[in-house]
mmCIF file of C-alpha atoms in Angstrom:
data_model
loop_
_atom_site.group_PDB
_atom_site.id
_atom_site.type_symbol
_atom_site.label_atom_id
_atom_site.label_comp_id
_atom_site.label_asym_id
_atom_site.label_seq_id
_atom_site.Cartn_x
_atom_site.Cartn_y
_atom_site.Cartn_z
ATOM 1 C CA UNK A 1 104.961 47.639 82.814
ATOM 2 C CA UNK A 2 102.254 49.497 85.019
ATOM 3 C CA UNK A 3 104.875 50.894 87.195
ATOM 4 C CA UNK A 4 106.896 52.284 84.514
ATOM 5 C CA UNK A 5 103.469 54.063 83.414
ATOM 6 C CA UNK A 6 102.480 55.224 86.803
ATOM 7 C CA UNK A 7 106.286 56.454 87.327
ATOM 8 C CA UNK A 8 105.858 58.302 84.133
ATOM 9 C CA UNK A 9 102.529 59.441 84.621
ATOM 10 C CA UNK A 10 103.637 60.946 88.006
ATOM 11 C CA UNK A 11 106.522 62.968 86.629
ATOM 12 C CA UNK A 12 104.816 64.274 83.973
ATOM 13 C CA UNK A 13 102.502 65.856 86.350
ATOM 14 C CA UNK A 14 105.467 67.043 88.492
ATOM 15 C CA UNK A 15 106.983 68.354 85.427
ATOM 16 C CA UNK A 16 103.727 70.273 84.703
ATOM 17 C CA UNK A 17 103.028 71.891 87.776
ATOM 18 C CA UNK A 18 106.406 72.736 88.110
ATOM 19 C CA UNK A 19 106.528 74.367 85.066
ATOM 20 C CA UNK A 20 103.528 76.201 85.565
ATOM 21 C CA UNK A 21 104.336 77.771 88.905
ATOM 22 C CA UNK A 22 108.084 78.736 87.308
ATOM 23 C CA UNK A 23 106.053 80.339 84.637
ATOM 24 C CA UNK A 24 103.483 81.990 87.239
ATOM 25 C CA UNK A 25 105.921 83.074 89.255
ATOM 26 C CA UNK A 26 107.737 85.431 86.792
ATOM 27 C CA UNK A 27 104.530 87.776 86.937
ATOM 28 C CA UNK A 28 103.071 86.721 90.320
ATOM 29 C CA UNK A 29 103.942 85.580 94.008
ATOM 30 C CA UNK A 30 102.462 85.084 97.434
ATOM 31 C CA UNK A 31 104.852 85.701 100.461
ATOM 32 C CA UNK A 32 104.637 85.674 103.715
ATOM 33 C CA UNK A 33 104.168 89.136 105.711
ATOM 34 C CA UNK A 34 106.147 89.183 108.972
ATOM 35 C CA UNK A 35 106.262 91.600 111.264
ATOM 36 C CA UNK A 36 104.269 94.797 112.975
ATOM 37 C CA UNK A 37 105.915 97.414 110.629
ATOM 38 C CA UNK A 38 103.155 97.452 108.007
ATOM 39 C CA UNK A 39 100.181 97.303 111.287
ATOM 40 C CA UNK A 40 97.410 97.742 110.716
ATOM 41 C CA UNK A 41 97.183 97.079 107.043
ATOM 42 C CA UNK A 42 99.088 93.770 107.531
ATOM 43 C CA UNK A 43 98.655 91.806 110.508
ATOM 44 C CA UNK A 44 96.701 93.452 112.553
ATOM 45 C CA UNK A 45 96.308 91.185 115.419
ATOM 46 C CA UNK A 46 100.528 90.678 115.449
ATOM 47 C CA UNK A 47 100.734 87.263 118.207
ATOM 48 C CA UNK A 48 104.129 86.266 118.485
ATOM 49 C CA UNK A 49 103.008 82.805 119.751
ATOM 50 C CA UNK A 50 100.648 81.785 116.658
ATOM 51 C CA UNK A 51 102.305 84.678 114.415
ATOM 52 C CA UNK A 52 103.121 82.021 111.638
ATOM 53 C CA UNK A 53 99.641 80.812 111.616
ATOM 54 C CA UNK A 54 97.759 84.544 111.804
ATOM 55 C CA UNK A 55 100.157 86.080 110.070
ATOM 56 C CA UNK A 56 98.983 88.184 106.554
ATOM 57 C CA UNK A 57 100.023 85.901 102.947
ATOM 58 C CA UNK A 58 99.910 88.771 100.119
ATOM 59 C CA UNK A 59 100.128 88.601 96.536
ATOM 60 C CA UNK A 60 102.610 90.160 94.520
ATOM 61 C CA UNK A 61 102.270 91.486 91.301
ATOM 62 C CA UNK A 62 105.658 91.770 89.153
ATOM 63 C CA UNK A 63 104.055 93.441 85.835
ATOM 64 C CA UNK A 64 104.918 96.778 87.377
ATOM 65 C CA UNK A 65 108.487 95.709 87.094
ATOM 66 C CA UNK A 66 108.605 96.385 83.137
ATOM 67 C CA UNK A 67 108.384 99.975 83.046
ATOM 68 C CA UNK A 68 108.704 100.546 87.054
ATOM 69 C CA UNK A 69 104.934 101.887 86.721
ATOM 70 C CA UNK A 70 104.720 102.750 90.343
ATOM 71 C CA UNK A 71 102.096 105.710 92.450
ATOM 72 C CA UNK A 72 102.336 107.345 95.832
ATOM 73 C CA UNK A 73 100.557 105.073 98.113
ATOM 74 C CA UNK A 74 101.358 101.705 96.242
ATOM 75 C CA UNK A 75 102.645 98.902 98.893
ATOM 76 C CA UNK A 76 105.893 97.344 97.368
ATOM 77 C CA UNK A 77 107.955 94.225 98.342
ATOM 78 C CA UNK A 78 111.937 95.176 97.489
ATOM 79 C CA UNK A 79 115.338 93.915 98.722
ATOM 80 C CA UNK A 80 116.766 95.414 101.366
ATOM 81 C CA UNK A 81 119.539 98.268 100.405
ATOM 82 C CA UNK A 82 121.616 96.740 102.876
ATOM 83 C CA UNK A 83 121.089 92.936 102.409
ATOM 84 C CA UNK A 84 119.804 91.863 99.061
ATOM 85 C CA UNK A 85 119.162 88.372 100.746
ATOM 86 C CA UNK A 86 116.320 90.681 102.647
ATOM 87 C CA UNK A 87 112.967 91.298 101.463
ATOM 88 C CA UNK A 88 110.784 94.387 102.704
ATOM 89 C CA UNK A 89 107.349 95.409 102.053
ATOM 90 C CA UNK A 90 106.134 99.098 102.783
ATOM 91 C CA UNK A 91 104.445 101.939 101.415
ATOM 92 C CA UNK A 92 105.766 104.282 98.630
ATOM 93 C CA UNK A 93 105.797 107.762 100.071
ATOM 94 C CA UNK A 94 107.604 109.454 97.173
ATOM 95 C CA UNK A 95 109.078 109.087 93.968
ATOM 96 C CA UNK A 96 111.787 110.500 91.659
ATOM 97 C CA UNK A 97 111.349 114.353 91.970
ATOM 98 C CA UNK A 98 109.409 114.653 95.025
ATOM 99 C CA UNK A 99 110.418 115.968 98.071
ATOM 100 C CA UNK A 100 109.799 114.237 101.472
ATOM 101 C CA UNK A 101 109.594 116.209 104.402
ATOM 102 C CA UNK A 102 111.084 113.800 107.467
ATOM 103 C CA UNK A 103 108.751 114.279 109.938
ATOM 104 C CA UNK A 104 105.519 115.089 109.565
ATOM 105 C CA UNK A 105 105.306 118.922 109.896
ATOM 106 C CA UNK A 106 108.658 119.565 109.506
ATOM 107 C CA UNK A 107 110.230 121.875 107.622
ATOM 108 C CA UNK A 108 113.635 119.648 106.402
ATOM 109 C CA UNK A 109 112.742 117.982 103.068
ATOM 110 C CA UNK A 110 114.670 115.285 101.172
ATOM 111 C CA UNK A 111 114.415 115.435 97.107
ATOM 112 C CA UNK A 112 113.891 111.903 96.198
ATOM 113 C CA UNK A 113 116.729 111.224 93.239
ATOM 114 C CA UNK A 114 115.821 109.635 89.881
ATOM 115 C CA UNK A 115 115.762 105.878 89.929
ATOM 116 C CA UNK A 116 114.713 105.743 93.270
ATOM 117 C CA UNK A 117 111.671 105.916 95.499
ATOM 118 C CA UNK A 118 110.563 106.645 99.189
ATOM 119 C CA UNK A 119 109.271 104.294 101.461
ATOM 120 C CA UNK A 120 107.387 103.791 104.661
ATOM 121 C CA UNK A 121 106.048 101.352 107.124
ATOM 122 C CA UNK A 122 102.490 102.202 108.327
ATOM 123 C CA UNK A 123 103.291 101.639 111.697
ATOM 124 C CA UNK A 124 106.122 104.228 112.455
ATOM 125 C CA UNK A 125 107.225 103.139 115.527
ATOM 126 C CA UNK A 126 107.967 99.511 114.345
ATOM 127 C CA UNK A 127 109.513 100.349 111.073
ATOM 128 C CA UNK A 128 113.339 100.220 109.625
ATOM 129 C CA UNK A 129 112.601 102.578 106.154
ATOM 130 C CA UNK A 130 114.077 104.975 104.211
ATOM 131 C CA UNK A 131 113.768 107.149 107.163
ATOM 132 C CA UNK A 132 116.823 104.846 108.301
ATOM 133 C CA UNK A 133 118.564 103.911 104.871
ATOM 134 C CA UNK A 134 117.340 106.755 103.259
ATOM 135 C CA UNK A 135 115.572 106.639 99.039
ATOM 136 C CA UNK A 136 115.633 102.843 97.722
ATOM 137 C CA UNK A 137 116.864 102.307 94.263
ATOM 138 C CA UNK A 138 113.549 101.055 91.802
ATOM 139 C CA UNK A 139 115.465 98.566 90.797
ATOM 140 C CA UNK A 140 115.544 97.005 94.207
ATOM 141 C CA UNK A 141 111.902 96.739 93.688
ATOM 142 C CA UNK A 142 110.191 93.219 93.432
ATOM 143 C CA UNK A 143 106.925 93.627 92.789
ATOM 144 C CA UNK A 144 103.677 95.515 94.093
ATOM 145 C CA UNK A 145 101.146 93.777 96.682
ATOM 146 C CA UNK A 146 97.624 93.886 95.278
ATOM 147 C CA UNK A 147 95.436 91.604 97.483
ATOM 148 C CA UNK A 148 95.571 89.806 100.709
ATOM 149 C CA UNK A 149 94.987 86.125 100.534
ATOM 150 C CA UNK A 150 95.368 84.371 104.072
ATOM 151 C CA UNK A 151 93.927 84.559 106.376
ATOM 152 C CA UNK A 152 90.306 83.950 104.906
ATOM 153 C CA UNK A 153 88.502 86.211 107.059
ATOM 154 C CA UNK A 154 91.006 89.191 105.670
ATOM 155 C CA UNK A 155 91.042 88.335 101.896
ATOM 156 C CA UNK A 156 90.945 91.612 99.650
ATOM 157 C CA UNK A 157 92.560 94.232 98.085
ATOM 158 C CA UNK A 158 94.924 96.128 99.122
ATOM 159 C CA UNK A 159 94.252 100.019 99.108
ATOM 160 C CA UNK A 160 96.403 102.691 97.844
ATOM 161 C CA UNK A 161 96.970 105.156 101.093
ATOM 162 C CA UNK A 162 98.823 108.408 100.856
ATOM 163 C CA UNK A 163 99.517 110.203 103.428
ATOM 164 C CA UNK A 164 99.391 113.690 102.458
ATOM 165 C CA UNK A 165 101.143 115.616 105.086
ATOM 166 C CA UNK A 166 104.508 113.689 104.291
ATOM 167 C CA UNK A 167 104.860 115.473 100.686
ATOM 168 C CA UNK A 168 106.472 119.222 100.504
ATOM 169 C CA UNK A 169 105.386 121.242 98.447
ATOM 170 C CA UNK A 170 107.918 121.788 95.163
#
């Protein structure tokens, strides 16, 4: 008889977390950051050898998702236009209506279409964007990264950073 109660006692637990985290994950996430495209906001020190171990953990918020309540400067996680297995995270550069110039100081501008949004990597030179696949449908979109939570010594939020020079003028 105690084994029957401890077996039950166990999976009720189980049960409970798991429902918990099913239910926590429909409005919040933590992922894994990977890469140098998002340097230096995310993984500054990028070490291929320990990269795993020093690399940034962010989380996700998906409440932006109901209303795709998104600004310029906001750092998004979406699937990738071109795999949806894929997941990105960059910076929003534009959104519907704006126009985009595609370098900095240049004079050829892209009009971001409804429904869709611009993004960037911080780090330029290490980034596949929507310099490459061009605007990224919203719906696409996963959620928006609000804080950083591993490692310790780089908890904190996550600030909104728009870089002005990349918007043209209507």
């Amino acid at each position: 008889m105690g084994t029957r109660k401890f077996l039950w006692d166990v999976a009720k637990k189980y049960f409970t977390v798991g429902l918990i985290t099913f239910t926590i994950s429909d409005y919040a996430s933590v992922i894994h950051v990977r890469g140098a495209s998002m340097t230096p906001t995310f993984n500054p020190e990028t070490n291929t050898t320990f990269g795993s171990l020093t690399d940034d953990m962010v989380l996700v918020e998906k409440f932006c998702l109901t209303n795709y309540k998104f600004s310029r400067g906001d750092v998004v996680v979406f699937s990738s236009p071109s795999n949806y297995k894929e997941k990105h995270i960059k910076r929003i550069i534009g959104l519907p209506g704006d126009w985009i110039g595609e370098a900095p100081y240049s004079y050829d501008a892209i009009k971001v279409p409804e429904g869709h949004c611009w993004v960037e990597g911080d780090n330029p030179a290490f980034s596949l964007d929507s310099r490459a696949y061009g605007p990224v449908p919203l719906g696409l979109v996963r959620g928006r990264v609000t804080h950083i939570v591993w490692p310790p010594q780089r908890i904190g939020d996550v600030n909104r950073i728009f870089p002005q020079d990349r918007l043209s003028p209507n």
